[in-house]
Structure formats: C-alpha cells, structure tokens
Amino acid sequence: MEPQRAERELKMIRQLMERPVRYSTQSGYAGIIAGVAALAGATLDSYFSSIYTPATAVWVNMLVWVGVLFVALGGVLALTRLRERKKNMPFWSNVKKRIAMTIGPPFLAAAGLTAVIVYRWYFKDGPNQWGLISVSWMLFYGITCWQVGEFSIVEMRFLGVAFIVMGLLTAVYWQANPYDTLRWSFGGFHIIYGLVVRIRHGG
C-alpha cells in the first residue's frame, strides 16, 4: 500500500471514530443547568445593583457571573464525561482539542474587553458601560457557539445565531436593560437549547 493512501485511510478511520463524539455526548441537561444558573445570576445582578452603589455592585456582579460560569462549565464537563464513560470514550480526544482551541480566543477576548470596560469606568472615571459588557458577552459567545457547531450538533449553530442576533439587538435597543437581556439570552436560550437537545439526542 502506498504511504499516501495509507495515511488517507488512517485519517478517515480516525474521523469515523471521532464522529460519534460529535453527536452522541451532548447533554441537554447541561444546557438546562447553564440556563437556570444564568437566570439566577441575572436575578442576583439586578438585586445587588438595587442595594449597592454602582462601584460596589460591579465587583459583586462580576463574582456572580464567575460563579455562573463555573456552575455551567462544571455541568457540561460532568454530564458530558458521564455520557462518554457509558460509551467507553476517552476523556481527551482530537475533537475536544479542536473545541478547546475554538473556545479559547473568543473567551479571552470577551474577558479582556470586560476588564478594560470595568477598569476605565472604575479607575479612570470613564462612562458606565455595563450594558456594553452584556453585548460583548452575547456576541463573543454566539460566535463561539457557531464555531463549535462545526464539531458538534446542528443545534449549537442555531444557539450561536440566537446569541449574535440578541447581542446586536441589545447593542441597538436594550443596553439600558442588561439584566433582562442576560436573563433572556444566557438563561432562556440555554434552557430551550437544553430541552431541544434532550428531546432530539437524549442525555
């Protein structure tokens, strides 16, 4: 067998072996958990903003969303791993590596932009742009979901489009209501996504 042909066939075999990960380890419950956590986070945001000064509320709200991130990420990792173990799949694979490399840059960009906005407002007496933070989160997350959809189920791309559209609408119309848009998007969209995935793919 020619080396080039053997290499192509091995590549095809690896792709066929990795393809089940793309479709069979998505967890609808993880999406629901992420949505419920986001709903709680947005509600706490609104409450803390009503009882604290803006200078205090911004740090409390940042901690709230860090907590939301850990709850959502923990749910995704735990439930995905549970499904993988049932199918005797490895913890780490080329698909996961590509997904991690896809998620990394938008996440760092959103975190960096958030830090810049908070720094300019809190330390430099700049404008309060909390509404712009929520816009950037939705846009970067939407782009991430769209890109991850290349390796995941098609519902992930629909989720990405929904976040991008909501981010743009928020930038134009609803920057003054960041808590509501965070509740609708990260809360509502994730719950709907989780229910659809649960019905169509199980888990």
GROMACS .gro file of N, CA and C in nm, residues 50-144:
model
  285
   50SER      N    1  -2.953   4.700   4.294
   50SER     CA    2  -3.053   4.786   4.358
   50SER      C    3  -3.018   4.819   4.503
   51ILE      N    4  -2.930   4.739   4.565
   51ILE     CA    5  -2.899   4.763   4.707
   51ILE      C    6  -2.759   4.816   4.729
   52TYR      N    7  -2.670   4.801   4.630
   52TYR     CA    8  -2.533   4.850   4.643
   52TYR      C    9  -2.512   4.972   4.554
   53THR      N   10  -2.408   5.047   4.587
   53THR     CA   11  -2.366   5.155   4.498
   53THR      C   12  -2.309   5.093   4.370
   54PRO      N   13  -2.310   5.166   4.258
   54PRO     CA   14  -2.254   5.111   4.134
   54PRO      C   15  -2.111   5.062   4.149
   55ALA      N   16  -2.030   5.135   4.228
   55ALA     CA   17  -1.890   5.096   4.245
   55ALA      C   18  -1.876   4.961   4.314
   56THR      N   19  -1.967   4.931   4.406
   56THR     CA   20  -1.964   4.801   4.475
   56THR      C   21  -2.033   4.694   4.392
   57ALA      N   22  -2.144   4.731   4.330
   57ALA     CA   23  -2.224   4.633   4.256
   57ALA      C   24  -2.146   4.571   4.141
   58VAL      N   25  -2.059   4.649   4.076
   58VAL     CA   26  -1.988   4.595   3.960
   58VAL      C   27  -1.900   4.478   4.000
   59TRP      N   28  -1.835   4.486   4.117
   59TRP     CA   29  -1.749   4.376   4.161
   59TRP      C   30  -1.831   4.257   4.209
   60VAL      N   31  -1.940   4.285   4.279
   60VAL     CA   32  -2.027   4.176   4.323
   60VAL      C   33  -2.085   4.102   4.203
   61ASN      N   34  -2.126   4.179   4.102
   61ASN     CA   35  -2.185   4.117   3.983
   61ASN      C   36  -2.082   4.036   3.905
   62MET      N   37  -1.957   4.083   3.903
   62MET     CA   38  -1.853   4.005   3.836
   62MET      C   39  -1.836   3.870   3.905
   63LEU      N   40  -1.837   3.871   4.039
   63LEU     CA   41  -1.826   3.745   4.113
   63LEU      C   42  -1.944   3.654   4.087
   64VAL      N   43  -2.062   3.713   4.075
   64VAL     CA   44  -2.182   3.634   4.045
   64VAL      C   45  -2.165   3.561   3.912
   65TRP      N   46  -2.116   3.631   3.810
   65TRP     CA   47  -2.106   3.568   3.678
   65TRP      C   48  -1.989   3.471   3.668
   66VAL      N   49  -1.887   3.493   3.750
   66VAL     CA   50  -1.781   3.391   3.759
   66VAL      C   51  -1.841   3.262   3.817
   67GLY      N   52  -1.926   3.278   3.918
   67GLY     CA   53  -1.995   3.162   3.974
   67GLY      C   54  -2.084   3.093   3.873
   68VAL      N   55  -2.158   3.172   3.794
   68VAL     CA   56  -2.242   3.115   3.688
   68VAL      C   57  -2.158   3.036   3.589
   69LEU      N   58  -2.043   3.092   3.552
   69LEU     CA   59  -1.954   3.024   3.457
   69LEU      C   60  -1.908   2.890   3.512
   70PHE      N   61  -1.869   2.886   3.639
   70PHE     CA   62  -1.820   2.761   3.697
   70PHE      C   63  -1.932   2.657   3.708
   71VAL      N   64  -2.051   2.700   3.744
   71VAL     CA   65  -2.164   2.607   3.752
   71VAL      C   66  -2.196   2.549   3.614
   72ALA      N   67  -2.204   2.638   3.514
   72ALA     CA   68  -2.237   2.593   3.378
   72ALA      C   69  -2.128   2.502   3.323
   73LEU      N   70  -2.003   2.544   3.338
   73LEU     CA   71  -1.892   2.464   3.286
   73LEU      C   72  -1.882   2.331   3.359
   74GLY      N   73  -1.902   2.334   3.490
   74GLY     CA   74  -1.899   2.210   3.566
   74GLY      C   75  -2.008   2.113   3.521
   75GLY      N   76  -2.127   2.166   3.494
   75GLY     CA   77  -2.235   2.081   3.445
   75GLY      C   78  -2.205   2.019   3.311
   76VAL      N   79  -2.150   2.100   3.220
   76VAL     CA   80  -2.115   2.049   3.087
   76VAL      C   81  -2.010   1.939   3.097
   77LEU      N   82  -1.903   1.965   3.172
   77LEU     CA   83  -1.794   1.868   3.182
   77LEU      C   84  -1.840   1.739   3.250
   78ALA      N   85  -1.914   1.752   3.359
   78ALA     CA   86  -1.956   1.633   3.434
   78ALA      C   87  -2.054   1.548   3.354
   79LEU      N   88  -2.155   1.611   3.295
   79LEU     CA   89  -2.256   1.534   3.223
   79LEU      C   90  -2.203   1.478   3.092
   80THR      N   91  -2.116   1.554   3.025
   80THR     CA   92  -2.055   1.503   2.903
   80THR      C   93  -1.967   1.383   2.934
   81ARG      N   94  -1.888   1.395   3.041
   81ARG     CA   95  -1.800   1.284   3.079
   81ARG      C   96  -1.881   1.161   3.118
   82LEU      N   97  -1.994   1.182   3.183
   82LEU     CA   98  -2.079   1.070   3.222
   82LEU      C   99  -2.127   0.994   3.099
   83ARG      N  100  -2.166   1.067   2.996
   83ARG     CA  101  -2.213   1.002   2.873
   83ARG      C  102  -2.096   0.933   2.801
   84GLU      N  103  -1.979   0.996   2.806
   84GLU     CA  104  -1.862   0.936   2.742
   84GLU      C  105  -1.825   0.804   2.809
   85ARG      N  106  -1.830   0.800   2.940
   85ARG     CA  107  -1.794   0.678   3.011
   85ARG      C  108  -1.890   0.564   2.978
   86LYS      N  109  -2.017   0.598   2.960
   86LYS     CA  110  -2.113   0.495   2.924
   86LYS      C  111  -2.083   0.435   2.787
   87LYS      N  112  -2.018   0.514   2.702
   87LYS     CA  113  -1.985   0.468   2.567
   87LYS      C  114  -1.837   0.429   2.555
   88ASN      N  115  -1.767   0.422   2.670
   88ASN     CA  116  -1.625   0.385   2.673
   88ASN      C  117  -1.540   0.477   2.586
   89MET      N  118  -1.569   0.605   2.590
   89MET     CA  119  -1.492   0.703   2.515
   89MET      C  120  -1.385   0.764   2.604
   90PRO      N  121  -1.271   0.803   2.547
   90PRO     CA  122  -1.164   0.863   2.627
   90PRO      C  123  -1.201   1.003   2.674
   91PHE      N  124  -1.135   1.048   2.781
   91PHE     CA  125  -1.161   1.182   2.833
   91PHE      C  126  -1.114   1.289   2.735
   92TRP      N  127  -0.999   1.266   2.673
   92TRP     CA  128  -0.941   1.365   2.582
   92TRP      C  129  -0.935   1.307   2.442
   93SER      N  130  -0.967   1.388   2.342
   93SER     CA  131  -0.965   1.344   2.203
   93SER      C  132  -0.931   1.462   2.114
   94ASN      N  133  -0.907   1.434   1.988
   94ASN     CA  134  -0.877   1.541   1.893
   94ASN      C  135  -0.995   1.637   1.876
   95VAL      N  136  -1.116   1.583   1.883
   95VAL     CA  137  -1.234   1.669   1.873
   95VAL      C  138  -1.237   1.768   1.990
   96LYS      N  139  -1.213   1.718   2.111
   96LYS     CA  140  -1.212   1.807   2.227
   96LYS      C  141  -1.100   1.909   2.218
   97LYS      N  142  -0.988   1.868   2.166
   97LYS     CA  143  -0.876   1.961   2.150
   97LYS      C  144  -0.915   2.074   2.055
   98ARG      N  145  -0.980   2.040   1.945
   98ARG     CA  146  -1.021   2.143   1.849
   98ARG      C  147  -1.127   2.235   1.909
   99ILE      N  148  -1.218   2.176   1.987
   99ILE     CA  149  -1.321   2.258   2.052
   99ILE      C  150  -1.257   2.355   2.152
  100ALA      N  151  -1.161   2.305   2.231
  100ALA     CA  152  -1.094   2.391   2.328
  100ALA      C  153  -1.020   2.505   2.259
  101MET      N  154  -0.955   2.474   2.147
  101MET     CA  155  -0.884   2.578   2.073
  101MET      C  156  -0.981   2.677   2.009
  102THR      N  157  -1.101   2.632   1.979
  102THR     CA  158  -1.202   2.720   1.922
  102THR      C  159  -1.262   2.812   2.028
  103ILE      N  160  -1.284   2.758   2.147
  103ILE     CA  161  -1.345   2.836   2.255
  103ILE      C  162  -1.250   2.939   2.313
  104GLY      N  163  -1.123   2.904   2.321
  104GLY     CA  164  -1.025   2.987   2.391
  104GLY      C  165  -1.018   3.133   2.347
  105PRO      N  166  -0.991   3.162   2.218
  105PRO     CA  167  -0.975   3.303   2.177
  105PRO      C  168  -1.096   3.392   2.203
  106PRO      N  169  -1.220   3.351   2.166
  106PRO     CA  170  -1.335   3.439   2.197
  106PRO      C  171  -1.355   3.460   2.346
  107PHE      N  172  -1.330   3.356   2.426
  107PHE     CA  173  -1.345   3.371   2.570
  107PHE      C  174  -1.246   3.472   2.626
  108LEU      N  175  -1.120   3.462   2.583
  108LEU     CA  176  -1.019   3.556   2.629
  108LEU      C  177  -1.049   3.698   2.581
  109ALA      N  178  -1.100   3.709   2.459
  109ALA     CA  179  -1.135   3.841   2.406
  109ALA      C  180  -1.247   3.905   2.488
  110ALA      N  181  -1.351   3.827   2.520
  110ALA     CA  182  -1.462   3.879   2.600
  110ALA      C  183  -1.416   3.917   2.740
  111ALA      N  184  -1.332   3.832   2.800
  111ALA     CA  185  -1.281   3.862   2.934
  111ALA      C  186  -1.194   3.987   2.932
  112GLY      N  187  -1.111   4.000   2.827
  112GLY     CA  188  -1.025   4.117   2.816
  112GLY      C  189  -1.104   4.245   2.799
  113LEU      N  190  -1.205   4.242   2.712
  113LEU     CA  191  -1.288   4.361   2.690
  113LEU      C  192  -1.364   4.398   2.817
  114THR      N  193  -1.413   4.297   2.889
  114THR     CA  194  -1.481   4.324   3.016
  114THR      C  195  -1.388   4.393   3.114
  115ALA      N  196  -1.265   4.342   3.124
  115ALA     CA  197  -1.167   4.402   3.215
  115ALA      C  198  -1.137   4.547   3.177
  116VAL      N  199  -1.125   4.574   3.048
  116VAL     CA  200  -1.096   4.711   3.002
  116VAL      C  201  -1.211   4.805   3.036
  117ILE      N  202  -1.334   4.761   3.011
  117ILE     CA  203  -1.451   4.846   3.039
  117ILE      C  204  -1.461   4.876   3.189
  118VAL      N  205  -1.444   4.772   3.271
  118VAL     CA  206  -1.451   4.792   3.417
  118VAL      C  207  -1.337   4.882   3.464
  119TYR      N  208  -1.218   4.860   3.412
  119TYR     CA  209  -1.101   4.940   3.453
  119TYR      C  210  -1.121   5.087   3.418
  120ARG      N  211  -1.165   5.113   3.296
  120ARG     CA  212  -1.182   5.253   3.254
  120ARG      C  213  -1.290   5.323   3.335
  121TRP      N  214  -1.395   5.250   3.370
  121TRP     CA  215  -1.503   5.312   3.447
  121TRP      C  216  -1.464   5.328   3.594
  122TYR      N  217  -1.409   5.221   3.654
  122TYR     CA  218  -1.386   5.221   3.798
  122TYR      C  219  -1.262   5.302   3.836
  123PHE      N  220  -1.154   5.288   3.758
  123PHE     CA  221  -1.028   5.352   3.795
  123PHE      C  222  -1.000   5.482   3.721
  124LYS      N  223  -1.064   5.503   3.607
  124LYS     CA  224  -1.036   5.621   3.525
  124LYS      C  225  -1.155   5.716   3.515
  125ASP      N  226  -1.259   5.690   3.593
  125ASP     CA  227  -1.379   5.775   3.591
  125ASP      C  228  -1.440   5.786   3.451
  126GLY      N  229  -1.435   5.677   3.377
  126GLY     CA  230  -1.496   5.675   3.245
  126GLY      C  231  -1.645   5.647   3.256
  127PRO      N  232  -1.713   5.634   3.142
  127PRO     CA  233  -1.858   5.609   3.144
  127PRO      C  234  -1.891   5.468   3.192
  128ASN      N  235  -2.006   5.454   3.254
  128ASN     CA  236  -2.056   5.323   3.297
  128ASN      C  237  -2.111   5.251   3.175
  129GLN      N  238  -2.041   5.148   3.129
  129GLN     CA  239  -2.079   5.076   3.007
  129GLN      C  240  -2.114   4.931   3.036
  130TRP      N  241  -2.180   4.907   3.149
  130TRP     CA  242  -2.219   4.771   3.184
  130TRP      C  243  -2.305   4.707   3.075
  131GLY      N  244  -2.388   4.788   3.010
  131GLY     CA  245  -2.469   4.736   2.901
  131GLY      C  246  -2.386   4.686   2.785
  132LEU      N  247  -2.271   4.750   2.762
  132LEU     CA  248  -2.182   4.706   2.655
  132LEU      C  249  -2.115   4.574   2.690
  133ILE      N  250  -2.093   4.551   2.819
  133ILE     CA  251  -2.036   4.423   2.861
  133ILE      C  252  -2.129   4.308   2.823
  134SER      N  253  -2.257   4.324   2.851
  134SER     CA  254  -2.351   4.217   2.817
  134SER      C  255  -2.357   4.195   2.667
  135VAL      N  256  -2.346   4.304   2.589
  135VAL     CA  257  -2.344   4.292   2.443
  135VAL      C  258  -2.224   4.210   2.398
  136SER      N  259  -2.107   4.242   2.452
  136SER     CA  260  -1.985   4.171   2.412
  136SER      C  261  -1.993   4.024   2.451
  137TRP      N  262  -2.049   3.995   2.567
  137TRP     CA  263  -2.062   3.855   2.608
  137TRP      C  264  -2.149   3.777   2.509
  138MET      N  265  -2.262   3.836   2.472
  138MET     CA  266  -2.353   3.766   2.381
  138MET      C  267  -2.291   3.747   2.243
  139LEU      N  268  -2.224   3.850   2.192
  139LEU     CA  269  -2.164   3.839   2.058
  139LEU      C  270  -2.050   3.739   2.056
  140PHE      N  271  -1.959   3.748   2.152
  140PHE     CA  272  -1.847   3.654   2.154
  140PHE      C  273  -1.895   3.512   2.179
  141TYR      N  274  -1.993   3.496   2.267
  141TYR     CA  275  -2.045   3.362   2.294
  141TYR      C  276  -2.118   3.306   2.172
  142GLY      N  277  -2.192   3.392   2.103
  142GLY     CA  278  -2.260   3.348   1.982
  142GLY      C  279  -2.163   3.301   1.875
  143ILE      N  280  -2.054   3.377   1.858
  143ILE     CA  281  -1.951   3.337   1.761
  143ILE      C  282  -1.889   3.204   1.803
  144THR      N  283  -1.865   3.188   1.933
  144THR     CA  284  -1.807   3.063   1.983
  144THR      C  285  -1.900   2.945   1.955
   0.00000   0.00000   0.00000
